[in-house]
């Protein structure tokens, strides 16, 4: 699925003709592109199997700063005792109150991917969410609103099932279940 296909789906939902380019200067296409950008970022920020990298080691540069990857939506230390956050384009150590590091940091990164690089289920969920949001923004109402919301809900369910399948998780692997099955696991999640 392409960005242009999604924008044209958004335009079709409100009865506007298709455009031939993502860069179209048609005011409604510009509005659709803005909604799509926001929805895409919001959906991907959750962190799914396809855009989350765990145990990524980031090294300090020659200025002893750790540069945050350009497409990072969120970044978090894998070490629960270490608190790091992005500040601008560099990582910041909240405990030491500094942006300077002398050692590598292992992190979990959630990245924003281009729509064309997304798995089909993710692109479909973004498409249905963008169509719904755009329709609502353009004062859409009535039966069509319900149909669009149902499509969005169904697409989310399909993507969530795919995420669970790829991660290989189940209820017995949740932190709460592990703490009941083996109390020593509980120490990690306090």
Coordinates of C-alpha atoms in Angstrom, one line a residue:
X1 CA 0.0 0.0 0.0
X2 CA 1.2 3.5 -0.8
X3 CA 0.7 6.9 0.8
X4 CA -1.0 8.0 -2.4
X5 CA -3.5 5.1 -2.2
X6 CA -4.3 6.0 1.4
X7 CA -4.8 9.7 0.6
X8 CA -7.1 8.8 -2.2
X9 CA -9.1 6.6 0.1
X10 CA -9.5 9.5 2.5
X11 CA -10.6 11.8 -0.3
X12 CA -13.1 9.2 -1.7
X13 CA -14.6 9.0 1.8
X14 CA -15.8 12.6 1.5
X15 CA -16.6 12.5 -2.2
X16 CA -13.5 14.3 -3.5
X17 CA -11.8 13.2 -6.7
X18 CA -8.5 11.3 -6.5
X19 CA -5.1 13.1 -6.9
X20 CA -2.2 11.9 -8.9
X21 CA 0.6 12.9 -6.5
X22 CA 1.2 12.9 -2.8
X23 CA 2.5 16.4 -3.3
X24 CA -0.7 17.7 -4.7
X25 CA -1.5 21.3 -3.9
X26 CA -5.2 20.7 -3.7
X27 CA -6.3 22.0 -0.3
X28 CA -8.3 18.9 0.6
X29 CA -5.4 16.7 -0.4
X30 CA -3.0 18.8 1.8
X31 CA -5.4 18.3 4.7
X32 CA -5.6 14.6 4.1
X33 CA -1.8 14.3 4.0
X34 CA -1.6 16.1 7.3
X35 CA -4.1 13.8 8.9
X36 CA -2.3 10.8 7.5
X37 CA 1.0 12.0 8.8
X38 CA -0.4 12.4 12.3
X39 CA -2.3 9.1 12.3
X40 CA 0.8 7.2 11.0
X41 CA 3.0 8.6 13.7
X42 CA 0.4 7.9 16.4
X43 CA -0.3 4.3 15.3
X44 CA 3.4 3.4 15.0
X45 CA 4.3 5.1 18.3
X46 CA 2.7 2.1 20.2
X47 CA 5.6 -0.1 19.1
X48 CA 4.6 -3.2 17.1
X49 CA 6.5 -6.3 16.1
X50 CA 7.6 -4.6 12.9
X51 CA 9.0 -1.3 14.2
X52 CA 10.4 -2.2 17.6
X53 CA 14.0 -3.1 18.1
X54 CA 15.1 -4.4 21.5
X55 CA 18.6 -4.7 22.9
X56 CA 20.0 -2.2 20.5
X57 CA 23.4 -0.9 21.7
X58 CA 24.1 2.8 21.0
X59 CA 27.6 4.1 21.3
X60 CA 28.8 7.5 22.4
X61 CA 30.3 9.6 19.6
X62 CA 33.5 11.6 19.7
X63 CA 31.7 14.3 21.8
X64 CA 30.6 11.6 24.3
X65 CA 27.0 12.0 23.2
X66 CA 24.6 9.3 22.0
X67 CA 22.7 10.4 18.9
X68 CA 19.1 9.3 18.8
X69 CA 18.3 7.6 15.4
X70 CA 16.4 10.0 13.1
X71 CA 13.3 7.9 12.8
X72 CA 13.0 7.1 16.5
X73 CA 9.5 7.7 17.9
X74 CA 10.6 6.5 21.4
X75 CA 13.7 5.2 23.0
X76 CA 14.0 3.5 26.4
X77 CA 16.8 1.8 28.3
X78 CA 16.6 -1.9 28.5
X79 CA 18.2 -1.7 32.0
X80 CA 15.3 -0.9 34.3
X81 CA 17.8 0.8 36.7
X82 CA 18.9 3.3 34.0
X83 CA 16.6 6.2 33.0
X84 CA 17.4 7.7 29.6
X85 CA 15.3 9.9 27.4
X86 CA 15.8 11.6 24.1
X87 CA 16.4 15.4 24.4
X88 CA 16.5 16.9 21.0
X89 CA 18.7 14.6 18.9
X90 CA 20.8 13.2 21.8
X91 CA 20.1 10.8 24.6
X92 CA 19.9 12.3 28.1
X93 CA 20.7 10.4 31.4
X94 CA 18.0 11.4 33.9
X95 CA 19.8 10.0 36.9
X96 CA 23.1 11.7 36.3
X97 CA 21.5 14.9 34.7
X98 CA 23.8 14.8 31.7
X99 CA 23.8 14.2 28.0
X100 CA 27.4 12.8 28.1
X101 CA 28.1 9.1 28.2
X102 CA 31.3 7.1 28.8
X103 CA 29.8 3.7 28.0
X104 CA 27.4 2.2 25.5
X105 CA 23.7 2.1 26.3
X106 CA 21.4 -0.8 25.5
X107 CA 17.9 0.5 24.5
X108 CA 14.5 -0.4 23.0
X109 CA 13.7 1.8 20.0
X110 CA 10.3 2.3 18.4
X111 CA 10.9 3.6 14.9
X112 CA 8.6 5.3 12.4
X113 CA 8.7 3.5 9.1
X114 CA 7.6 4.7 5.7
X115 CA 4.1 3.4 4.8
X116 CA 5.5 1.5 1.9
X117 CA 7.7 -0.5 4.3
X118 CA 4.9 -1.5 6.6
X119 CA 3.4 -5.0 6.7
X120 CA 0.0 -5.0 4.9
X121 CA -2.0 -5.3 8.1
X122 CA -0.3 -2.3 9.6
X123 CA -0.8 -0.2 6.5
X124 CA -4.5 -1.2 6.4
X125 CA -5.0 -0.2 10.0
X126 CA -3.3 3.2 9.3
X127 CA -5.5 3.6 6.2
X128 CA -8.8 2.8 8.0
X129 CA -7.8 5.1 10.9
X130 CA -6.8 7.9 8.6
X131 CA -10.0 7.6 6.6
X132 CA -12.1 7.6 9.8
X133 CA -10.2 10.6 11.3
X134 CA -10.4 12.6 8.1
X135 CA -14.1 11.8 7.6
X136 CA -14.8 13.0 11.2
X137 CA -12.6 16.1 10.7
X138 CA -14.6 17.0 7.5
X139 CA -17.8 17.0 9.5
X140 CA -18.8 13.5 8.5
X141 CA -21.7 11.9 10.2
X142 CA -24.4 9.3 9.8
X143 CA -24.3 5.7 8.8
X144 CA -21.0 6.1 6.9
X145 CA -19.3 7.1 10.2
X146 CA -20.4 3.8 11.8
X147 CA -19.2 1.8 8.8
X148 CA -15.8 3.6 8.8
X149 CA -15.4 3.1 12.6
X150 CA -16.2 -0.6 12.3
X151 CA -13.6 -1.0 9.5
X152 CA -11.0 0.7 11.7
X153 CA -11.9 -1.6 14.7
X154 CA -11.7 -4.7 12.5
X155 CA -8.3 -3.6 11.1
X156 CA -7.0 -3.0 14.6
X157 CA -8.1 -6.5 15.7
X158 CA -6.3 -8.1 12.7
X159 CA -3.1 -6.1 13.3
X160 CA -3.2 -6.8 17.1
X161 CA -3.6 -10.6 16.4
X162 CA -0.6 -10.4 14.0
X163 CA 1.4 -8.6 16.6
X164 CA 0.7 -11.2 19.3
X165 CA 1.5 -14.0 16.8
X166 CA 4.9 -12.5 15.8
X167 CA 5.9 -11.8 19.4
X168 CA 4.9 -15.3 20.5
X169 CA 3.4 -14.1 23.7
X170 CA 0.5 -15.4 25.7
X171 CA -1.2 -14.8 29.1
X172 CA 1.2 -17.1 30.9
X173 CA 4.2 -15.0 29.9
X174 CA 2.8 -11.7 31.3
X175 CA 4.7 -10.1 34.2
X176 CA 1.7 -10.8 36.5
X177 CA 1.5 -14.5 35.6
X178 CA 5.2 -14.9 36.0
X179 CA 5.1 -13.3 39.4
X180 CA 2.5 -15.8 40.5
X181 CA 4.2 -18.8 38.9
X182 CA 7.6 -17.9 40.3
X183 CA 7.7 -15.1 43.0
X184 CA 11.4 -14.3 42.2
X185 CA 10.1 -12.8 38.8
X186 CA 8.2 -10.3 40.8
X187 CA 11.4 -8.5 41.8
X188 CA 12.0 -7.4 38.3
X189 CA 8.7 -5.6 37.9
X190 CA 8.6 -3.5 41.2

